[in-house]
Coordinates of C-alpha atoms and ligand atoms in Angstrom, one line a residue:
M1 CA -139.6 -76.3 101.4
G2 CA -141.6 -73.3 100.0
D3 CA -142.2 -72.6 96.4
T4 CA -139.4 -70.5 94.7
P5 CA -140.6 -68.1 92.1
T6 CA -139.8 -69.2 88.5
Q7 CA -137.3 -67.0 87.0
P8 CA -137.8 -66.4 83.3
V9 CA -135.5 -68.4 81.1
T10 CA -132.9 -66.1 79.6
T11 CA -131.3 -67.0 76.5
E12 CA -128.3 -65.0 75.0
L13 CA -127.9 -64.4 71.3
D14 CA -126.0 -62.3 68.8
V15 CA -129.1 -61.5 66.7
V16 CA -132.9 -61.9 67.3
V17 CA -134.8 -62.0 64.0
V18 CA -138.5 -61.4 64.2
G19 CA -140.4 -63.0 61.3
A20 CA -139.8 -66.5 59.4
G21 CA -140.8 -65.2 56.0
F22 CA -138.5 -65.0 53.1
A23 CA -136.6 -62.1 54.9
G24 CA -136.2 -63.9 58.1
M25 CA -135.2 -67.3 56.5
Y26 CA -132.5 -65.6 54.5
L27 CA -131.4 -63.5 57.5
L28 CA -130.8 -66.8 59.5
Y29 CA -129.1 -68.5 56.7
R30 CA -126.6 -65.7 56.3
L31 CA -126.1 -64.7 60.0
R32 CA -125.6 -68.5 60.5
T33 CA -123.1 -68.7 57.9
M34 CA -121.2 -65.6 59.4
G35 CA -120.9 -67.4 62.7
F36 CA -123.6 -65.3 64.6
V37 CA -125.7 -67.1 67.2
T38 CA -129.2 -66.2 65.9
K39 CA -132.8 -67.2 66.5
V40 CA -135.9 -66.5 64.7
Y41 CA -139.2 -66.1 66.1
D42 CA -142.7 -66.2 64.2
A43 CA -146.3 -66.4 65.3
A44 CA -147.0 -68.8 62.6
S45 CA -146.4 -72.5 63.0
D46 CA -144.2 -72.8 59.9
V47 CA -142.0 -70.6 57.6
G48 CA -143.5 -68.6 54.7
G49 CA -144.5 -65.3 56.3
T50 CA -147.2 -63.8 53.9
W51 CA -147.6 -67.0 52.0
F52 CA -148.3 -69.0 55.2
W53 CA -151.2 -66.7 56.3
N54 CA -152.7 -65.7 53.0
R55 CA -154.0 -68.9 51.6
Y56 CA -157.3 -67.9 50.6
P57 CA -158.8 -69.4 47.3
G58 CA -157.1 -67.7 44.4
A59 CA -154.0 -66.3 46.1
R60 CA -151.4 -65.8 43.7
C61 CA -148.1 -63.7 43.3
D62 CA -148.4 -60.8 40.8
V63 CA -144.6 -60.8 40.1
P64 CA -143.6 -63.5 37.5
S65 CA -142.4 -66.7 39.4
L66 CA -139.2 -66.8 37.6
D67 CA -138.3 -63.6 39.3
Y68 CA -140.0 -64.1 42.6
S69 CA -137.6 -66.5 44.3
Y70 CA -134.1 -66.3 46.1
S71 CA -131.0 -65.6 44.0
F72 CA -128.5 -66.4 46.6
D73 CA -128.4 -70.1 46.1
P74 CA -127.6 -70.7 42.5
D75 CA -128.1 -74.6 42.9
L76 CA -131.4 -74.0 44.3
E77 CA -132.2 -71.7 41.4
Q78 CA -131.4 -74.6 38.9
E79 CA -133.1 -77.2 40.8
W80 CA -136.4 -75.6 41.5
E81 CA -139.1 -75.9 38.8
W82 CA -141.7 -73.2 38.7
T83 CA -144.8 -74.2 37.0
E84 CA -146.8 -71.2 36.3
R85 CA -146.2 -67.7 35.0
F86 CA -147.6 -66.4 38.3
A87 CA -147.1 -68.8 41.1
A88 CA -150.1 -69.7 43.2
Q89 CA -149.7 -69.5 47.1
P90 CA -149.4 -73.3 47.7
E91 CA -146.4 -73.5 45.3
I92 CA -144.8 -70.5 46.8
L93 CA -145.3 -72.0 50.4
T94 CA -144.0 -75.3 49.2
Y95 CA -140.7 -73.3 47.9
A96 CA -140.4 -71.7 51.3
R97 CA -140.5 -75.1 53.1
H98 CA -138.2 -76.6 50.6
V99 CA -135.7 -73.8 51.3
A100 CA -136.1 -74.3 55.1
E101 CA -135.3 -77.9 54.8
R102 CA -132.4 -77.4 52.3
H103 CA -130.7 -75.2 54.7
D104 CA -131.9 -76.9 57.9
L105 CA -133.3 -73.6 59.0
R106 CA -136.1 -74.7 61.3
R107 CA -133.8 -75.9 64.1
D108 CA -133.0 -72.1 64.9
I109 CA -136.7 -70.8 64.4
E110 CA -139.1 -70.7 67.4
F111 CA -142.7 -71.1 65.8
E112 CA -145.9 -70.0 67.6
T113 CA -144.0 -67.4 69.5
R114 CA -144.4 -63.7 69.3
I115 CA -141.8 -61.0 70.1
E116 CA -144.0 -58.7 72.6
S117 CA -141.3 -56.4 73.7
A118 CA -137.6 -55.2 73.0
T119 CA -135.9 -52.7 75.2
F120 CA -132.6 -51.3 74.5
D121 CA -130.4 -51.5 77.7
E122 CA -128.2 -48.5 77.4
V123 CA -125.6 -49.5 79.9
A124 CA -125.2 -53.0 78.7
R125 CA -125.6 -52.0 75.1
R126 CA -127.9 -54.8 74.1
W127 CA -131.5 -55.6 73.5
E128 CA -133.7 -57.3 76.1
V129 CA -136.4 -58.9 74.4
R130 CA -139.4 -60.8 75.8
T131 CA -141.4 -63.6 74.1
S132 CA -145.0 -64.6 74.2
R133 CA -143.7 -67.8 75.9
G134 CA -142.3 -66.0 78.7
V135 CA -138.7 -66.2 77.6
R136 CA -136.3 -63.4 77.9
L137 CA -133.5 -62.9 75.2
L138 CA -130.7 -60.7 75.5
A139 CA -129.1 -59.9 72.1
Q140 CA -126.8 -57.4 70.5
H141 CA -129.0 -56.8 67.5
V142 CA -132.7 -57.1 66.6
V143 CA -133.8 -57.4 63.0
L144 CA -137.5 -56.8 62.3
A145 CA -138.3 -59.0 59.4
V146 CA -142.0 -58.7 59.9
G147 CA -143.3 -58.1 56.4
T148 CA -145.2 -55.1 55.1
L149 CA -148.5 -56.5 54.8
S150 CA -148.9 -58.7 58.0
T151 CA -151.3 -56.9 60.3
P152 CA -154.8 -57.4 59.0
K153 CA -157.1 -54.4 59.2
P154 CA -160.6 -55.3 60.4
P155 CA -163.6 -53.6 58.8
E156 CA -164.8 -50.6 60.8
I157 CA -168.5 -51.9 60.7
D158 CA -171.1 -52.0 63.6
G159 CA -171.7 -55.4 64.7
F160 CA -168.7 -56.8 63.1
G161 CA -168.1 -60.0 64.9
T162 CA -171.7 -60.8 65.7
F163 CA -172.3 -62.6 62.6
A164 CA -173.4 -66.2 63.6
G165 CA -171.9 -68.1 60.6
P166 CA -168.2 -68.7 59.8
T167 CA -166.2 -65.5 59.3
Y168 CA -163.2 -66.1 57.2
W169 CA -160.3 -63.5 56.8
T170 CA -158.3 -63.8 53.4
A171 CA -155.2 -63.0 55.6
R172 CA -156.0 -65.7 58.3
W173 CA -157.5 -68.4 56.0
P174 CA -157.9 -71.8 57.6
H175 CA -155.5 -74.6 56.8
D176 CA -158.3 -77.0 55.9
D177 CA -160.3 -76.7 52.7
V178 CA -163.4 -74.3 53.1
D179 CA -166.4 -75.5 51.1
F180 CA -168.8 -73.0 50.1
T181 CA -171.0 -75.4 48.1
G182 CA -174.6 -74.6 48.7
R183 CA -173.8 -71.4 50.7
R184 CA -174.7 -67.8 50.5
V185 CA -171.4 -66.0 50.7
G186 CA -170.6 -62.3 51.3
V187 CA -167.2 -60.9 50.5
I188 CA -166.2 -57.6 51.9
G189 CA -163.3 -55.7 50.2
T190 CA -162.1 -55.4 46.6
G191 CA -158.5 -55.1 46.8
S192 CA -156.1 -57.7 45.5
S193 CA -157.4 -60.3 48.0
G194 CA -161.0 -59.7 47.1
I195 CA -160.3 -59.7 43.4
Q196 CA -158.2 -62.8 43.4
S197 CA -160.7 -64.9 45.6
I198 CA -164.1 -63.6 44.5
P199 CA -164.0 -65.7 41.2
V200 CA -162.9 -68.8 42.9
I201 CA -165.6 -68.4 45.6
A202 CA -168.2 -67.6 43.0
A203 CA -167.6 -70.7 41.1
Q204 CA -168.3 -72.8 44.2
A205 CA -171.1 -70.9 46.4
A206 CA -174.6 -71.0 45.7
H207 CA -174.8 -67.2 45.7
T208 CA -172.2 -64.5 46.2
T209 CA -172.7 -60.9 47.2
V210 CA -169.5 -58.7 46.9
F211 CA -169.8 -55.4 49.1
Q212 CA -167.6 -52.9 47.3
R213 CA -166.6 -49.7 48.9
T214 CA -164.1 -48.6 46.3
A215 CA -163.9 -49.9 42.7
N216 CA -160.3 -50.8 41.9
F217 CA -158.3 -51.2 38.6
S218 CA -157.6 -54.8 37.7
M219 CA -155.9 -56.2 34.7
P220 CA -155.7 -59.7 33.3
A221 CA -152.8 -61.9 34.9
R222 CA -153.0 -64.2 31.7
N223 CA -151.6 -66.7 33.9
R224 CA -150.6 -69.9 32.2
P225 CA -148.3 -72.9 32.7
L226 CA -144.6 -72.1 32.0
T227 CA -143.1 -74.1 29.0
G228 CA -140.1 -76.4 29.4
N229 CA -138.3 -74.0 26.8
E230 CA -139.0 -70.9 28.8
V231 CA -137.9 -72.4 32.1
A232 CA -134.6 -73.7 30.5
A233 CA -133.8 -70.4 28.8
R234 CA -134.1 -68.5 31.9
K235 CA -132.0 -71.1 33.8
A236 CA -129.3 -71.0 31.2
R237 CA -128.9 -67.1 31.9
A238 CA -130.0 -67.1 35.5
R239 CA -127.1 -65.2 36.7
E240 CA -127.4 -62.5 34.2
Y241 CA -131.1 -62.1 34.8
R242 CA -130.4 -61.7 38.5
A243 CA -127.7 -59.2 37.9
A244 CA -129.9 -57.1 35.7
A245 CA -132.8 -57.3 38.2
R246 CA -130.9 -56.0 41.0
T247 CA -130.0 -52.6 38.9
S248 CA -133.5 -52.4 37.4
Y249 CA -136.2 -50.1 38.7
S250 CA -138.7 -52.7 39.9
G251 CA -136.6 -55.7 40.8
F252 CA -137.4 -57.7 37.6
L253 CA -136.9 -57.7 33.9
V254 CA -138.9 -59.1 31.2
D255 CA -136.0 -59.3 28.5
I256 CA -132.4 -58.7 29.3
D257 CA -131.5 -58.6 25.6
A258 CA -133.8 -55.5 25.0
P259 CA -131.8 -52.2 25.2
P260 CA -132.3 -50.4 28.5
A261 CA -135.9 -49.2 28.4
T262 CA -136.7 -45.6 27.8
L263 CA -140.5 -46.1 28.4
P264 CA -142.8 -44.5 25.8
S265 CA -144.9 -41.5 26.8
I266 CA -148.6 -42.4 26.4
L267 CA -149.5 -38.8 25.3
A268 CA -146.5 -38.5 22.9
V269 CA -147.9 -41.1 20.4
P270 CA -150.6 -40.7 17.9
E271 CA -154.2 -42.1 18.9
A272 CA -154.0 -45.2 16.8
E273 CA -150.6 -46.2 17.9
R274 CA -151.6 -45.7 21.6
V275 CA -154.6 -47.8 21.3
A276 CA -152.4 -50.6 19.8
M277 CA -149.9 -50.3 22.5
L278 CA -152.7 -50.4 25.3
E279 CA -154.3 -53.4 23.7
Q280 CA -151.0 -55.2 23.4
K281 CA -150.4 -54.6 27.3
W282 CA -153.8 -55.8 28.0
T283 CA -153.3 -58.9 25.8
E284 CA -149.9 -59.6 27.5
G285 CA -151.4 -59.3 30.8
G286 CA -149.4 -58.2 33.9
L287 CA -148.8 -54.9 35.3
G288 CA -147.5 -53.3 32.1
L289 CA -150.4 -50.9 31.6
T290 CA -149.3 -48.9 34.6
S291 CA -145.6 -49.6 34.5
G292 CA -145.2 -49.6 30.7
F293 CA -145.3 -45.9 30.1
S294 CA -143.1 -42.9 31.4
D295 CA -145.9 -40.7 32.1
V296 CA -148.8 -42.8 33.6
A297 CA -147.5 -42.6 37.2
S298 CA -146.7 -38.9 37.2
D299 CA -149.0 -37.1 34.8
V300 CA -152.8 -36.8 35.3
T301 CA -153.8 -36.6 31.6
A302 CA -151.6 -39.5 30.6
N303 CA -153.0 -41.5 33.6
A304 CA -156.6 -40.7 32.6
V305 CA -156.0 -42.3 29.2
A306 CA -154.7 -45.5 30.7
A307 CA -157.5 -45.4 33.3
E308 CA -160.3 -44.8 30.6
F309 CA -158.8 -47.7 28.6
V310 CA -159.4 -50.1 31.4
R311 CA -162.9 -48.6 32.2
E312 CA -163.8 -49.3 28.5
K313 CA -162.7 -52.9 29.0
I314 CA -164.7 -53.2 31.9
R315 CA -167.8 -52.1 30.2
S316 CA -167.1 -54.6 27.3
I317 CA -166.9 -57.4 29.7
V318 CA -169.7 -56.8 32.1
S319 CA -173.1 -57.4 30.6
D320 CA -175.2 -55.3 33.0
P321 CA -174.4 -51.7 32.4
Q322 CA -175.2 -50.5 35.9
V323 CA -173.0 -53.2 37.3
A324 CA -170.1 -52.2 34.8
E325 CA -170.4 -48.6 36.0
D326 CA -170.1 -49.5 39.5
L327 CA -167.0 -51.7 38.8
C328 CA -165.4 -48.7 37.0
P329 CA -162.9 -47.1 39.2
T330 CA -163.3 -43.3 39.3
S331 CA -162.0 -42.1 42.6
H332 CA -158.4 -42.5 42.0
P333 CA -155.8 -42.3 39.2
I334 CA -154.8 -45.8 37.9
G335 CA -151.8 -47.2 39.7
T336 CA -152.2 -45.1 43.0
K337 CA -153.8 -47.9 44.7
R338 CA -151.9 -51.2 44.1
P339 CA -153.4 -52.4 40.7
C340 CA -154.5 -55.9 40.7
L341 CA -154.0 -58.8 38.5
D342 CA -157.0 -61.1 38.2
T343 CA -158.4 -64.2 36.4
G344 CA -161.8 -63.8 35.3
Y345 CA -162.8 -61.1 37.9
Y346 CA -165.1 -58.8 35.8
E347 CA -166.4 -61.8 34.0
T348 CA -167.6 -63.3 37.3
Y349 CA -170.3 -60.4 37.5
N350 CA -172.0 -61.9 34.5
R351 CA -172.8 -65.1 36.5
P352 CA -176.4 -65.0 37.6
N353 CA -175.6 -66.1 41.1
V354 CA -173.1 -63.1 41.7
R355 CA -174.3 -59.5 42.9
L356 CA -172.4 -56.4 43.4
V357 CA -173.4 -54.1 46.2
N358 CA -172.0 -50.7 45.7
L359 CA -171.5 -49.3 49.2
R360 CA -171.3 -45.7 48.0
R361 CA -174.9 -45.8 47.1
N362 CA -176.1 -48.3 49.5
P363 CA -173.7 -48.3 52.5
I364 CA -173.6 -51.1 55.2
R365 CA -175.2 -50.0 58.4
S366 CA -174.3 -53.1 60.6
I367 CA -173.6 -56.8 60.6
D368 CA -175.8 -59.0 62.6
A369 CA -176.1 -62.8 63.2
A370 CA -177.9 -63.5 60.0
G371 CA -176.0 -61.3 57.6
V372 CA -175.5 -57.6 56.4
E373 CA -177.8 -54.7 57.1
L374 CA -177.6 -52.3 54.3
D375 CA -179.2 -48.8 54.1
D376 CA -182.2 -50.2 52.2
E377 CA -182.4 -54.0 52.8
H378 CA -181.1 -56.9 54.8
V379 CA -178.7 -59.5 52.9
A380 CA -178.8 -62.9 54.6
L381 CA -175.6 -64.8 54.5
D382 CA -174.3 -68.4 55.5
A383 CA -170.5 -67.3 55.4
L384 CA -168.6 -64.0 55.5
V385 CA -165.3 -63.3 53.8
V386 CA -163.2 -60.4 55.1
A387 CA -160.7 -59.0 52.7
T388 CA -160.2 -55.5 54.1
G389 CA -156.4 -55.3 53.9
F390 CA -153.7 -54.4 56.3
D391 CA -152.2 -51.8 58.5
A392 CA -149.5 -51.9 55.9
M393 CA -145.8 -51.2 56.3
T394 CA -145.8 -49.8 60.0
G395 CA -148.6 -51.9 61.7
S396 CA -146.6 -54.9 62.5
L397 CA -143.6 -52.7 63.6
V398 CA -145.4 -50.5 66.1
S399 CA -147.5 -53.4 67.5
I400 CA -144.2 -54.6 69.1
D401 CA -143.4 -52.7 72.3
L402 CA -140.1 -51.6 71.0
R403 CA -138.2 -49.0 73.2
G404 CA -134.9 -47.3 72.2
R405 CA -132.9 -44.7 74.0
D406 CA -134.6 -42.9 76.9
G407 CA -137.4 -45.5 76.9
V408 CA -138.8 -43.8 73.9
S409 CA -141.3 -46.4 72.0
L410 CA -141.2 -46.6 68.3
A411 CA -145.1 -45.9 68.1
E412 CA -144.2 -42.5 70.1
A413 CA -141.4 -41.8 67.7
W414 CA -143.6 -42.4 64.7
A415 CA -146.7 -40.6 66.0
E416 CA -146.6 -38.3 62.9
G417 CA -145.6 -41.1 60.6
P418 CA -142.5 -43.4 60.3
R419 CA -139.1 -41.8 59.9
T420 CA -136.3 -43.9 58.7
Y421 CA -133.0 -43.7 57.3
L422 CA -133.1 -45.7 54.0
G423 CA -135.9 -47.7 55.4
L424 CA -133.2 -49.6 57.4
A425 CA -132.8 -47.7 60.7
V426 CA -134.4 -45.5 63.0
A427 CA -132.7 -42.7 65.1
G428 CA -132.6 -43.5 68.9
F429 CA -132.8 -47.2 68.2
P430 CA -129.2 -48.6 68.0
N431 CA -128.7 -52.0 66.5
L432 CA -132.4 -52.2 65.5
H433 CA -132.7 -53.2 61.7
L434 CA -135.6 -53.0 59.6
V435 CA -136.1 -55.1 56.5
T436 CA -138.1 -53.4 53.8
G437 CA -139.0 -50.6 56.1
P438 CA -141.1 -47.6 55.3
Q439 CA -139.0 -45.3 52.9
S440 CA -137.4 -48.1 51.1
P441 CA -138.7 -49.6 47.7
S442 CA -140.2 -52.7 49.3
V443 CA -143.8 -52.8 48.2
L444 CA -143.1 -50.9 44.9
S445 CA -140.5 -53.6 43.9
N446 CA -140.0 -57.3 43.5
M447 CA -140.0 -58.1 47.3
M448 CA -137.5 -60.8 46.8
V449 CA -134.9 -58.5 45.3
S450 CA -135.5 -55.9 48.0
I451 CA -135.4 -58.4 50.7
E452 CA -132.2 -59.9 49.6
Q453 CA -130.5 -56.5 49.2
H454 CA -131.7 -55.6 52.9
V455 CA -130.5 -58.7 54.3
E456 CA -127.1 -58.4 52.7
W457 CA -126.7 -54.9 53.8
I458 CA -127.9 -55.5 57.4
T459 CA -125.8 -58.7 57.9
D460 CA -122.7 -57.0 56.3
A461 CA -123.1 -54.2 58.8
I462 CA -123.3 -56.5 61.7
A463 CA -120.2 -58.3 60.4
H464 CA -118.4 -55.0 59.9
L465 CA -118.9 -54.1 63.7
R466 CA -117.3 -57.4 64.6
A467 CA -114.5 -57.1 62.3
H468 CA -113.8 -53.6 63.9
R469 CA -114.3 -54.7 67.4
M470 CA -117.5 -52.3 67.6
Q471 CA -120.7 -52.8 69.3
M472 CA -123.2 -50.3 68.0
I473 CA -124.6 -48.9 64.6
E474 CA -127.1 -46.1 65.0
T475 CA -128.4 -43.5 62.5
T476 CA -128.4 -39.8 63.3
P477 CA -131.6 -37.6 63.4
D478 CA -130.0 -35.6 60.6
A479 CA -129.6 -38.5 58.3
V480 CA -133.2 -39.5 59.0
E481 CA -134.4 -35.9 58.3
G482 CA -132.7 -35.9 54.9
W483 CA -133.8 -39.3 53.8
V484 CA -137.4 -38.7 54.7
E485 CA -137.3 -35.4 53.1
H486 CA -135.9 -36.9 49.9
S487 CA -138.3 -40.0 49.9
T488 CA -141.4 -37.6 50.4
E489 CA -140.3 -35.2 47.7
L490 CA -139.9 -38.1 45.2
G491 CA -143.4 -39.4 46.1
S492 CA -144.9 -35.9 45.8
R493 CA -143.6 -35.8 42.1
T494 CA -146.0 -38.9 41.5
L495 CA -149.7 -39.3 41.6
F496 CA -149.8 -41.6 44.6
P497 CA -150.7 -38.8 47.0
L498 CA -154.0 -38.4 45.3
A499 CA -155.4 -41.8 46.5
D500 CA -156.7 -42.8 49.8
S501 CA -154.6 -45.9 49.5
W502 CA -152.4 -48.1 52.0
Y503 CA -149.4 -46.7 50.3
M504 CA -150.5 -43.3 51.9
G505 CA -151.6 -45.0 55.4
A506 CA -155.1 -43.7 54.4
N507 CA -156.9 -47.1 54.8
V508 CA -156.5 -47.2 58.6
P509 CA -158.7 -44.7 60.5
G510 CA -156.4 -42.2 62.4
K511 CA -153.1 -43.2 60.9
P512 CA -151.1 -40.3 59.6
R513 CA -151.2 -39.7 56.0
V514 CA -147.9 -40.1 54.7
F515 CA -146.5 -41.7 51.6
L516 CA -144.7 -44.9 53.0
P517 CA -142.6 -46.5 50.2
Y518 CA -139.5 -45.0 48.3
V519 CA -140.4 -44.4 44.7
G520 CA -136.9 -44.1 43.3
G521 CA -136.6 -47.6 42.3
C522 CA -134.4 -50.6 43.3
G523 CA -131.2 -49.9 41.2
H524 CA -130.9 -46.2 42.3
Y525 CA -131.6 -47.1 45.8
R526 CA -129.0 -49.9 46.1
K527 CA -126.3 -47.7 44.8
R528 CA -127.5 -45.2 47.4
C529 CA -127.1 -48.0 50.1
D530 CA -123.9 -49.0 48.7
R531 CA -122.4 -45.5 48.8
V532 CA -123.4 -45.2 52.5
V533 CA -121.1 -48.2 53.2
A534 CA -118.3 -46.8 51.0
K535 CA -118.5 -43.6 52.8
N536 CA -117.8 -45.6 56.1
Y537 CA -121.6 -45.9 57.0
E538 CA -122.4 -42.3 56.2
G539 CA -125.2 -41.2 58.3
F540 CA -124.6 -43.7 60.9
V541 CA -122.5 -43.6 64.2
L542 CA -120.5 -46.8 64.8
S543 CA -119.1 -47.1 68.3
Ligands
NA7_1 P1 -156.5 -53.7 50.1 O1 -155.9 -53.6 48.6 O2 -156.1 -52.7 51.1 O3 -158.0 -53.8 49.8 C1 -158.9 -53.8 51.1 C2 -160.3 -53.6 50.4 O4 -161.2 -53.7 51.6 C3 -160.5 -52.3 49.7 O5 -161.5 -52.6 48.6 C4 -161.2 -51.5 50.9 O6 -162.0 -50.5 50.4 C5 -162.0 -52.5 51.5 N1 -162.4 -52.1 52.9 C6 -161.6 -51.6 53.9 N2 -162.2 -51.6 54.9 C7 -163.7 -51.6 54.5 C8 -164.7 -51.3 55.2 N3 -164.7 -51.0 56.5 N4 -166.0 -51.4 54.5 C9 -165.8 -51.9 53.3 N5 -164.7 -52.2 52.6 C10 -163.7 -52.0 53.2 O7 -156.0 -55.1 50.8 P2 -155.7 -56.6 49.9 O8 -155.6 -57.5 51.0 O9 -156.8 -56.8 49.0 O10 -154.4 -56.4 49.3 C11 -153.3 -55.8 49.9 C12 -152.1 -56.1 49.0 O11 -151.8 -57.5 49.2 C13 -152.3 -55.9 47.6 O12 -152.1 -54.4 47.3 C14 -151.1 -56.5 47.1 O13 -149.9 -55.7 47.2 C15 -151.0 -57.8 48.0 P3 -161.4 -48.9 50.3 O14 -160.6 -49.1 48.9 O15 -160.6 -48.6 51.3 O16 -162.7 -48.1 50.1

């Protein structure tokens, strides 16, 4: 008997979910509860998404932990104890694992499996999906819960990859402890990942060299343990807080008893009062310096006041005046690149074994086996840390070979930049759903609130089709046109377009320069999405 060719295994599903982070986990929970046959696929070996991969030293969420958690399970909310104001990565990952166990999620998650392609079959009206394990899936719906900051961006530096010592990506940090004791460490990148990890690395390494291309604004996190009273008070009113968060601008609230905030203008108050307000925000820690005023995000003069306040703080902390000046951001308005929250970042440069290299003055020529070749010297290193960011918001979507009607790929459809309706759907791609996609609040909000909103909207839409014996939901080019125009117009009223940031797609060479998130706020956006449903899925064709 001759060998028979092996046929790919075929699995039929109602819904394929890509990604087992917080979005994919909640999707699975909800779809399963609704009775849809669902499988989740993730390249990682466990749940957690961002928090699975970004386990670099110092990794911490910059949304308060009492707000950065699921709201769909009130018992879980009461049981779970967050220990710090801003949770560290291990605690968030433990939480994700706890949720997976509590709801028995792992039995429907295929780990270490990538979704490589998905093609819409117009005749059968379903998606044909291929996994990296050679499995063929047939599904009515595909939900992309791939995260917004999931595809790491390499540094575009000659010789990268030739370094003989270990190279550690912050976004792919090893699961075992990394010990830098006695080693000369170089760190490339001073975004949030660099700014969080540098103080911890520098405290351990023999010597740390930071290669900074663009100085970034960072504010003190003022992280601290949560008190029992704080936690109890929040739990007692958890439902009220959740409800308020959903209709708020950013997806979290500091105080639900405070009257709806009319933010103060930084320019409208007298000098002494303004300084007192800024000092208070600095002392409180968190992102209040950029989000706590009505005009900092939209008015250049107001923004300059807040920016100069932070620069003065940097000068007051860093002892060496040249190092302090190099750390002072001057290339972009404050808040137009994601502002960072740190624990002892600027203070780290007062350590004798830490050196800042300003790449604007002394660029990297290449990386070689022994270290980094600068314009005017060679820096010998034992280990290299790469914190150069992500192909944000679109990278993980277009890296899958997704083909909608007429075989058009998502990458082709988005060649000039992403175009979505509400950040949820793409014209020409029926039954393809995005969680926190481009042109939705996503990265400008508490991701947990935005994830839950999208998961509920998408799963309700899928259930609506079933209830009405329909098969397809598809947005229209006109709806997409209108939404992209609206989102872009709102963005253009802010200062975001002035920065070469990942919000603008500007950190990735060749990526179209388009403002990616939706700046209208969670509450307003949610109303808009609800109105679409109330108007019988306005902007969609259901068939
Ligand atoms: P970011 O914020 O994109 O930061 C990346 C950093 O890496 C930034 O300082 C970049 O400088 C720098 N970078 C990128 N490419 C290079 C090259 N080729 N040479 C030198 N330096 C380079 O990513 P993070 O991971 O820190 O944070 C991402 C988000 O995660 C964060 O905003 C939070 O929302 C959580 P540049 O500014 O481009 O000149």
